[in-house]
mmCIF file of C-alpha atoms in Angstrom:
data_model
loop_
_atom_site.group_PDB
_atom_site.id
_atom_site.type_symbol
_atom_site.label_atom_id
_atom_site.label_comp_id
_atom_site.label_asym_id
_atom_site.label_seq_id
_atom_site.Cartn_x
_atom_site.Cartn_y
_atom_site.Cartn_z
ATOM 1 C CA MET A 1 -63.856 75.319 -26.067
ATOM 2 C CA THR A 2 -61.327 72.686 -24.706
ATOM 3 C CA ASP A 3 -59.999 75.764 -22.757
ATOM 4 C CA LEU A 4 -63.097 75.906 -20.618
ATOM 5 C CA VAL A 5 -62.495 72.356 -19.342
ATOM 6 C CA GLU A 6 -58.802 71.777 -18.987
ATOM 7 C CA THR A 7 -58.029 70.915 -15.076
ATOM 8 C CA VAL A 8 -55.682 74.113 -13.757
ATOM 9 C CA GLN A 9 -54.091 75.314 -10.647
ATOM 10 C CA PRO A 10 -56.021 78.103 -8.394
ATOM 11 C CA ALA A 11 -56.374 81.217 -10.313
ATOM 12 C CA GLN A 12 -53.281 83.942 -11.136
ATOM 13 C CA LYS A 13 -54.038 87.461 -11.676
ATOM 14 C CA THR A 14 -53.542 86.952 -14.815
ATOM 15 C CA ASP A 15 -56.365 84.293 -15.327
ATOM 16 C CA PHE A 16 -58.902 87.087 -14.249
ATOM 17 C CA GLY A 17 -59.958 88.184 -17.392
ATOM 18 C CA LYS A 18 -60.791 84.381 -18.670
ATOM 19 C CA ILE A 19 -62.688 84.055 -15.208
ATOM 20 C CA ALA A 20 -64.452 87.060 -15.937
ATOM 21 C CA ALA A 21 -65.456 86.606 -19.650
ATOM 22 C CA ALA A 22 -66.422 82.951 -18.294
ATOM 23 C CA ALA A 23 -68.626 83.820 -15.841
ATOM 24 C CA GLY A 24 -70.310 86.865 -18.007
ATOM 25 C CA LEU A 25 -70.606 84.094 -20.766
ATOM 26 C CA ALA A 26 -72.628 81.839 -18.884
ATOM 27 C CA VAL A 27 -74.785 84.673 -17.607
ATOM 28 C CA VAL A 28 -75.620 85.967 -21.129
ATOM 29 C CA LEU A 29 -76.575 82.431 -22.012
ATOM 30 C CA TRP A 30 -78.712 81.417 -19.440
ATOM 31 C CA ALA A 31 -80.729 84.597 -19.675
ATOM 32 C CA SER A 32 -80.887 83.669 -23.378
ATOM 33 C CA SER A 33 -82.022 80.459 -22.535
ATOM 34 C CA PHE A 34 -85.679 81.937 -21.101
ATOM 35 C CA VAL A 35 -86.163 84.126 -24.746
ATOM 36 C CA ALA A 36 -85.412 80.912 -26.255
ATOM 37 C CA ILE A 37 -87.795 79.037 -24.592
ATOM 38 C CA ARG A 38 -90.766 81.551 -25.038
ATOM 39 C CA SER A 39 -89.897 81.631 -28.453
ATOM 40 C CA VAL A 40 -89.866 78.218 -29.379
ATOM 41 C CA GLY A 41 -92.688 77.097 -26.631
ATOM 42 C CA HIS A 42 -95.498 77.339 -28.864
ATOM 43 C CA ALA A 43 -94.724 74.545 -31.388
ATOM 44 C CA LEU A 44 -92.888 71.882 -28.673
ATOM 45 C CA SER A 45 -94.352 70.691 -25.722
ATOM 46 C CA PRO A 46 -92.829 71.133 -22.573
ATOM 47 C CA ALA A 47 -91.214 67.605 -22.089
ATOM 48 C CA PRO A 48 -90.297 66.720 -26.143
ATOM 49 C CA LEU A 49 -88.600 70.286 -25.838
ATOM 50 C CA ALA A 50 -86.740 69.208 -22.813
ATOM 51 C CA LEU A 51 -85.886 65.988 -24.114
ATOM 52 C CA LEU A 52 -84.657 67.594 -27.372
ATOM 53 C CA ARG A 53 -82.339 70.035 -25.305
ATOM 54 C CA LEU A 54 -80.976 67.650 -22.715
ATOM 55 C CA ALA A 55 -80.386 65.280 -25.979
ATOM 56 C CA VAL A 56 -78.474 67.914 -27.895
ATOM 57 C CA ALA A 57 -76.209 68.857 -24.705
ATOM 58 C CA ALA A 58 -75.573 65.437 -24.028
ATOM 59 C CA VAL A 59 -74.347 64.896 -27.423
ATOM 60 C CA THR A 60 -72.435 68.167 -27.304
ATOM 61 C CA LEU A 61 -70.480 67.463 -23.791
ATOM 62 C CA THR A 62 -69.842 63.549 -24.848
ATOM 63 C CA VAL A 63 -67.455 65.218 -27.654
ATOM 64 C CA LEU A 64 -65.999 67.543 -24.982
ATOM 65 C CA VAL A 65 -65.298 64.752 -22.952
ATOM 66 C CA VAL A 66 -63.896 62.409 -25.708
ATOM 67 C CA ALA A 67 -61.805 65.495 -26.632
ATOM 68 C CA LYS A 68 -60.554 65.922 -23.442
ATOM 69 C CA GLY A 69 -59.821 62.295 -22.821
ATOM 70 C CA ALA A 70 -61.838 61.669 -19.877
ATOM 71 C CA LEU A 71 -64.658 58.969 -21.060
ATOM 72 C CA ARG A 72 -63.177 56.676 -18.756
ATOM 73 C CA VAL A 73 -65.429 56.857 -15.341
ATOM 74 C CA ARG A 74 -65.603 55.235 -12.618
ATOM 75 C CA LEU A 75 -68.268 56.201 -9.865
ATOM 76 C CA SER A 76 -69.314 54.653 -6.797
ATOM 77 C CA ARG A 77 -72.574 53.799 -6.746
ATOM 78 C CA LYS A 78 -73.461 56.359 -4.177
ATOM 79 C CA ALA A 79 -72.056 59.108 -6.531
ATOM 80 C CA PHE A 80 -74.191 57.783 -9.466
ATOM 81 C CA LEU A 81 -77.656 57.815 -7.379
ATOM 82 C CA LEU A 82 -76.528 61.137 -6.650
ATOM 83 C CA VAL A 83 -75.853 62.605 -10.109
ATOM 84 C CA ALA A 84 -79.108 60.816 -10.828
ATOM 85 C CA ALA A 85 -80.847 62.647 -8.400
ATOM 86 C CA TYR A 86 -79.713 66.096 -9.239
ATOM 87 C CA ALA A 87 -80.212 65.153 -12.673
ATOM 88 C CA VAL A 88 -84.167 64.221 -12.331
ATOM 89 C CA LEU A 89 -84.447 67.323 -10.039
ATOM 90 C CA TRP A 90 -83.153 69.945 -11.807
ATOM 91 C CA LEU A 91 -82.038 69.149 -15.477
ATOM 92 C CA ALA A 92 -85.368 67.333 -16.200
ATOM 93 C CA ALA A 93 -88.004 68.166 -13.803
ATOM 94 C CA TYR A 94 -86.680 71.702 -13.915
ATOM 95 C CA THR A 95 -86.639 72.150 -17.338
ATOM 96 C CA VAL A 96 -89.845 70.395 -18.049
ATOM 97 C CA VAL A 97 -91.608 72.955 -15.436
ATOM 98 C CA LEU A 98 -89.799 75.988 -16.593
ATOM 99 C CA ASN A 99 -91.253 75.242 -20.103
ATOM 100 C CA ALA A 100 -94.371 75.108 -18.900
ATOM 101 C CA GLY A 101 -94.728 78.069 -17.159
ATOM 102 C CA GLU A 102 -93.123 80.042 -20.060
ATOM 103 C CA ARG A 103 -96.394 79.430 -22.028
ATOM 104 C CA HIS A 104 -98.449 81.520 -19.680
ATOM 105 C CA VAL A 105 -95.957 84.412 -18.706
ATOM 106 C CA ASP A 106 -93.420 86.183 -20.612
ATOM 107 C CA ALA A 107 -89.455 85.398 -20.344
ATOM 108 C CA GLY A 108 -88.458 88.403 -18.046
ATOM 109 C CA THR A 109 -91.308 87.692 -15.269
ATOM 110 C CA ALA A 110 -90.045 83.872 -15.402
ATOM 111 C CA ALA A 111 -86.597 84.960 -14.921
ATOM 112 C CA LEU A 112 -87.304 86.707 -12.264
ATOM 113 C CA LEU A 113 -89.306 84.184 -10.377
ATOM 114 C CA VAL A 114 -86.791 81.712 -10.954
ATOM 115 C CA ASN A 115 -84.057 83.780 -9.423
ATOM 116 C CA LEU A 116 -85.775 82.815 -5.935
ATOM 117 C CA ALA A 117 -83.900 79.612 -5.971
ATOM 118 C CA PRO A 118 -80.509 80.767 -4.420
ATOM 119 C CA LEU A 119 -82.690 82.361 -1.865
ATOM 120 C CA MET A 120 -84.340 78.911 -1.223
ATOM 121 C CA VAL A 121 -81.110 77.353 -1.528
ATOM 122 C CA ALA A 122 -79.777 79.536 1.357
ATOM 123 C CA VAL A 123 -82.846 78.595 3.497
ATOM 124 C CA ALA A 124 -82.176 74.769 3.119
ATOM 125 C CA ALA A 125 -78.726 75.362 3.801
ATOM 126 C CA GLY A 126 -79.722 76.567 7.275
ATOM 127 C CA LYS A 127 -82.391 73.687 7.780
ATOM 128 C CA PHE A 128 -80.486 70.619 6.586
ATOM 129 C CA LEU A 129 -76.790 71.607 6.551
ATOM 130 C CA GLY A 130 -76.749 73.558 9.723
ATOM 131 C CA GLU A 131 -75.572 76.707 8.665
ATOM 132 C CA GLY A 132 -78.428 78.391 10.437
ATOM 133 C CA PHE A 133 -80.175 81.453 9.965
ATOM 134 C CA SER A 134 -78.921 84.888 10.261
ATOM 135 C CA ARG A 135 -81.091 88.121 10.283
ATOM 136 C CA SER A 136 -79.855 89.321 6.988
ATOM 137 C CA LEU A 137 -81.538 85.589 5.426
ATOM 138 C CA VAL A 138 -84.728 86.202 7.391
ATOM 139 C CA VAL A 139 -85.237 89.716 6.118
ATOM 140 C CA GLY A 140 -83.876 89.254 2.699
ATOM 141 C CA SER A 141 -86.681 86.148 2.901
ATOM 142 C CA LEU A 142 -89.784 88.634 3.781
ATOM 143 C CA VAL A 143 -88.108 91.082 0.825
ATOM 144 C CA ALA A 144 -88.002 88.212 -1.639
ATOM 145 C CA LEU A 145 -91.269 86.704 -1.008
ATOM 146 C CA GLY A 146 -93.099 90.394 -0.879
ATOM 147 C CA GLY A 147 -91.774 90.618 -4.212
ATOM 148 C CA ALA A 148 -92.920 87.145 -5.235
ATOM 149 C CA ALA A 149 -96.896 88.284 -3.959
ATOM 150 C CA LEU A 150 -96.641 91.424 -6.045
ATOM 151 C CA ILE A 151 -96.131 89.340 -9.060
ATOM 152 C CA ALA A 152 -98.782 86.976 -8.744
ATOM 153 C CA THR A 153 -101.032 90.086 -7.772
ATOM 154 C CA GLY A 154 -100.208 91.613 -11.306
ATOM 155 C CA ALA A 155 -101.620 88.413 -12.664
ATOM 156 C CA THR A 156 -104.920 88.842 -13.478
ATOM 157 C CA GLY A 157 -106.061 86.100 -15.729
ATOM 158 C CA SER A 158 -105.897 82.352 -14.822
ATOM 159 C CA ASN A 159 -103.264 81.505 -17.176
ATOM 160 C CA ASP A 160 -101.034 84.534 -15.671
ATOM 161 C CA TRP A 161 -101.170 82.256 -12.074
ATOM 162 C CA ALA A 162 -100.709 78.973 -13.537
ATOM 163 C CA GLY A 163 -97.559 80.524 -14.926
ATOM 164 C CA VAL A 164 -96.361 82.107 -11.990
ATOM 165 C CA LEU A 165 -96.911 78.919 -9.859
ATOM 166 C CA LEU A 166 -95.070 76.702 -12.399
ATOM 167 C CA CYS A 167 -92.372 79.396 -12.202
ATOM 168 C CA ILE A 168 -92.094 79.136 -8.553
ATOM 169 C CA LEU A 169 -92.265 75.383 -8.747
ATOM 170 C CA ALA A 170 -89.172 75.654 -11.053
ATOM 171 C CA ALA A 171 -87.380 77.831 -8.630
ATOM 172 C CA VAL A 172 -87.776 75.082 -6.040
ATOM 173 C CA LEU A 173 -87.137 72.078 -8.149
ATOM 174 C CA TYR A 174 -83.767 74.475 -9.230
ATOM 175 C CA ALA A 175 -82.766 74.548 -5.437
ATOM 176 C CA ALA A 176 -83.065 71.473 -4.857
ATOM 177 C CA GLY A 177 -81.231 69.696 -7.689
ATOM 178 C CA VAL A 178 -78.199 72.694 -6.267
ATOM 179 C CA MET A 179 -78.554 71.234 -2.951
ATOM 180 C CA VAL A 180 -78.151 67.531 -4.230
ATOM 181 C CA GLN A 181 -75.422 69.044 -6.532
ATOM 182 C CA LYS A 182 -73.266 70.404 -3.605
ATOM 183 C CA ILE A 183 -73.135 66.939 -2.105
ATOM 184 C CA THR A 184 -72.656 65.057 -5.589
ATOM 185 C CA LEU A 185 -69.678 67.383 -6.537
ATOM 186 C CA ARG A 186 -67.510 66.068 -3.478
ATOM 187 C CA HIS A 187 -67.605 62.874 -4.874
ATOM 188 C CA VAL A 188 -67.545 63.619 -8.746
ATOM 189 C CA ASP A 189 -65.839 66.415 -10.873
ATOM 190 C CA GLY A 190 -68.042 69.374 -12.671
ATOM 191 C CA LEU A 191 -67.688 68.302 -16.288
ATOM 192 C CA THR A 192 -68.406 64.719 -15.219
ATOM 193 C CA ALA A 193 -71.434 65.434 -13.290
ATOM 194 C CA ILE A 194 -72.700 67.885 -16.082
ATOM 195 C CA TRP A 195 -72.098 65.023 -18.561
ATOM 196 C CA LEU A 196 -73.689 62.422 -17.086
ATOM 197 C CA GLY A 197 -76.634 64.383 -15.537
ATOM 198 C CA CYS A 198 -77.635 65.412 -19.228
ATOM 199 C CA VAL A 199 -77.148 61.714 -20.105
ATOM 200 C CA VAL A 200 -79.372 61.000 -17.439
ATOM 201 C CA GLY A 201 -81.980 63.524 -17.920
ATOM 202 C CA THR A 202 -82.001 62.631 -21.429
ATOM 203 C CA VAL A 203 -83.075 59.032 -20.567
ATOM 204 C CA VAL A 204 -85.437 59.985 -17.934
ATOM 205 C CA LEU A 205 -87.617 61.992 -20.672
ATOM 206 C CA LEU A 206 -87.336 59.014 -23.269
ATOM 207 C CA PRO A 207 -91.088 57.991 -22.684
ATOM 208 C CA TRP A 208 -91.778 61.241 -24.690
ATOM 209 C CA THR A 209 -89.831 60.313 -28.105
ATOM 210 C CA PRO A 210 -92.881 59.560 -29.976
ATOM 211 C CA GLN A 211 -94.485 62.711 -29.159
ATOM 212 C CA LEU A 212 -90.968 64.877 -30.089
ATOM 213 C CA VAL A 213 -90.696 62.911 -33.437
ATOM 214 C CA GLY A 214 -94.356 63.834 -34.174
ATOM 215 C CA GLU A 215 -94.284 67.680 -33.400
ATOM 216 C CA LEU A 216 -90.828 67.824 -34.969
ATOM 217 C CA GLN A 217 -92.541 66.860 -38.421
ATOM 218 C CA VAL A 218 -94.419 69.760 -38.274
ATOM 219 C CA ALA A 219 -92.620 72.329 -36.563
ATOM 220 C CA PRO A 220 -90.695 75.136 -38.269
ATOM 221 C CA ALA A 221 -87.640 75.347 -38.657
ATOM 222 C CA GLY A 222 -86.690 78.407 -36.064
ATOM 223 C CA ALA A 223 -88.622 76.033 -33.395
ATOM 224 C CA VAL A 224 -86.011 73.330 -34.280
ATOM 225 C CA LEU A 225 -82.946 75.417 -34.387
ATOM 226 C CA GLY A 226 -84.222 77.281 -31.292
ATOM 227 C CA SER A 227 -84.431 73.540 -29.336
ATOM 228 C CA VAL A 228 -80.738 72.711 -30.638
ATOM 229 C CA TYR A 229 -79.351 76.303 -29.414
ATOM 230 C CA LEU A 230 -80.736 75.788 -25.867
ATOM 231 C CA GLY A 231 -78.821 72.498 -25.609
ATOM 232 C CA VAL A 232 -75.473 73.739 -27.186
ATOM 233 C CA PHE A 233 -75.552 76.888 -25.928
ATOM 234 C CA PRO A 234 -77.224 77.628 -22.498
ATOM 235 C CA THR A 235 -76.912 73.979 -21.154
ATOM 236 C CA ALA A 236 -73.658 72.679 -22.489
ATOM 237 C CA ILE A 237 -71.400 75.278 -22.894
ATOM 238 C CA GLY A 238 -73.009 77.736 -20.656
ATOM 239 C CA PHE A 239 -72.344 75.040 -17.620
ATOM 240 C CA THR A 240 -69.276 74.402 -18.791
ATOM 241 C CA ALA A 241 -68.026 77.971 -18.785
ATOM 242 C CA TRP A 242 -69.601 78.071 -15.346
ATOM 243 C CA ALA A 243 -67.509 75.125 -14.013
ATOM 244 C CA TYR A 244 -64.545 76.890 -15.203
ATOM 245 C CA ALA A 245 -64.674 80.206 -13.559
ATOM 246 C CA LEU A 246 -66.136 78.396 -10.231
ATOM 247 C CA ARG A 247 -62.970 76.561 -10.091
ATOM 248 C CA ARG A 248 -61.045 79.481 -9.899
ATOM 249 C CA THR A 249 -62.672 82.127 -7.566
ATOM 250 C CA ASP A 250 -64.687 81.738 -4.342
ATOM 251 C CA ALA A 251 -67.819 80.401 -4.789
ATOM 252 C CA GLY A 252 -70.029 82.998 -2.585
ATOM 253 C CA ARG A 253 -68.501 86.118 -4.906
ATOM 254 C CA LEU A 254 -69.296 84.010 -8.126
ATOM 255 C CA THR A 255 -72.841 83.642 -7.247
ATOM 256 C CA MET A 256 -73.227 87.121 -6.690
ATOM 257 C CA VAL A 257 -73.099 87.066 -10.613
ATOM 258 C CA THR A 258 -76.273 85.355 -11.200
ATOM 259 C CA TYR A 259 -78.391 87.940 -9.934
ATOM 260 C CA ALA A 260 -77.689 89.684 -13.339
ATOM 261 C CA VAL A 261 -79.891 87.050 -15.449
ATOM 262 C CA PRO A 262 -83.207 88.342 -14.927
ATOM 263 C CA ALA A 263 -81.951 91.833 -16.141
ATOM 264 C CA VAL A 264 -80.698 90.472 -19.221
ATOM 265 C CA ALA A 265 -83.231 88.039 -19.898
ATOM 266 C CA VAL A 266 -85.380 91.436 -19.542
ATOM 267 C CA LEU A 267 -83.373 93.300 -21.923
ATOM 268 C CA LEU A 268 -83.422 90.718 -24.649
ATOM 269 C CA SER A 269 -86.852 89.796 -24.099
ATOM 270 C CA TRP A 270 -87.700 93.178 -25.004
ATOM 271 C CA LEU A 271 -85.138 93.253 -27.880
ATOM 272 C CA LEU A 272 -85.994 89.991 -29.561
ATOM 273 C CA LEU A 273 -89.760 89.120 -28.250
ATOM 274 C CA ALA A 274 -91.009 92.742 -27.767
ATOM 275 C CA GLU A 275 -92.214 91.864 -24.645
ATOM 276 C CA THR A 276 -91.584 93.209 -21.230
ATOM 277 C CA PRO A 277 -92.905 92.441 -17.420
ATOM 278 C CA THR A 278 -95.746 94.078 -16.299
ATOM 279 C CA ALA A 279 -95.433 96.974 -13.995
ATOM 280 C CA TYR A 280 -96.340 94.649 -11.046
ATOM 281 C CA GLY A 281 -93.676 92.364 -12.546
ATOM 282 C CA LEU A 282 -90.791 94.557 -12.545
ATOM 283 C CA VAL A 283 -91.340 96.171 -9.239
ATOM 284 C CA GLY A 284 -91.985 92.684 -7.856
ATOM 285 C CA GLY A 285 -89.011 91.454 -9.392
ATOM 286 C CA ALA A 286 -86.505 94.086 -8.193
ATOM 287 C CA LEU A 287 -87.866 93.350 -4.796
ATOM 288 C CA CYS A 288 -87.037 89.607 -5.043
ATOM 289 C CA LEU A 289 -83.769 90.359 -6.499
ATOM 290 C CA ALA A 290 -83.253 92.865 -3.643
ATOM 291 C CA GLY A 291 -84.148 90.189 -0.961
ATOM 292 C CA VAL A 292 -81.887 87.689 -2.655
ATOM 293 C CA ALA A 293 -79.084 90.250 -2.141
ATOM 294 C CA ILE A 294 -79.860 91.017 1.421
ATOM 295 C CA SER A 295 -80.028 87.088 2.191
ATOM 296 C CA ARG A 296 -76.321 86.927 0.850
ATOM 297 C CA ARG A 297 -75.023 89.837 3.117
ATOM 298 C CA ARG A 298 -72.727 88.415 6.061
#
């Protein structure tokens, strides 16, 4: 694991295998998180589940930081505030909202809707970072919005509608967190930002500790183990593996790999939970992914 977080020079040809393995590991772990949330969400409420996940991730990353010898961290006030902002938006609020959304929709549908976040980031960057709006961005936005509308059309019950809206809100929080993190990484290295972000996110969710303790007393062992899995693997190891790959290859090209997350999530959801999105969800999800892909064309 320490090999994933060491600082090295830009990738040589011999590093391609490690980069591909790290990116592939991150995609599989992130996809599995949608399935894990769906499987344990019946035993733990959204906020307590998020608290346990981030606490486990914070402990895991603390061990990694200590092993790397990077525990002595000096941050400016601006850098710490930026870390805190993306921790609240992305790691805390996004996780809670996604947990709530997956109480109403299947894991595959949730993954398809959340994957609208890259498109939202592109739109926000065009508006607030002066990157402009290309024709492909406009067309991709319309296609993706059509896909989201089709998914919503397939939500026949009020609970389904609530899940769709919550997952779209999760995508908004995800995109906002990424925008803040883009600025944060100008002042803090990736591992430190992830580690401190999990610590801040845990602190923010501490008011739900009594509820978490009460629910853990009656929760089945499988739900507790699933929560620990979410903290160690998709959060701590997944984000660290992604940071390893991101430091060694082009960011835009690497981001294309995340389009595989919904597909892997649908497959894992079918294999492990015997659930698949509706026909509306599958077609709408395909349109969402197509829209995101079109928006990234240059």
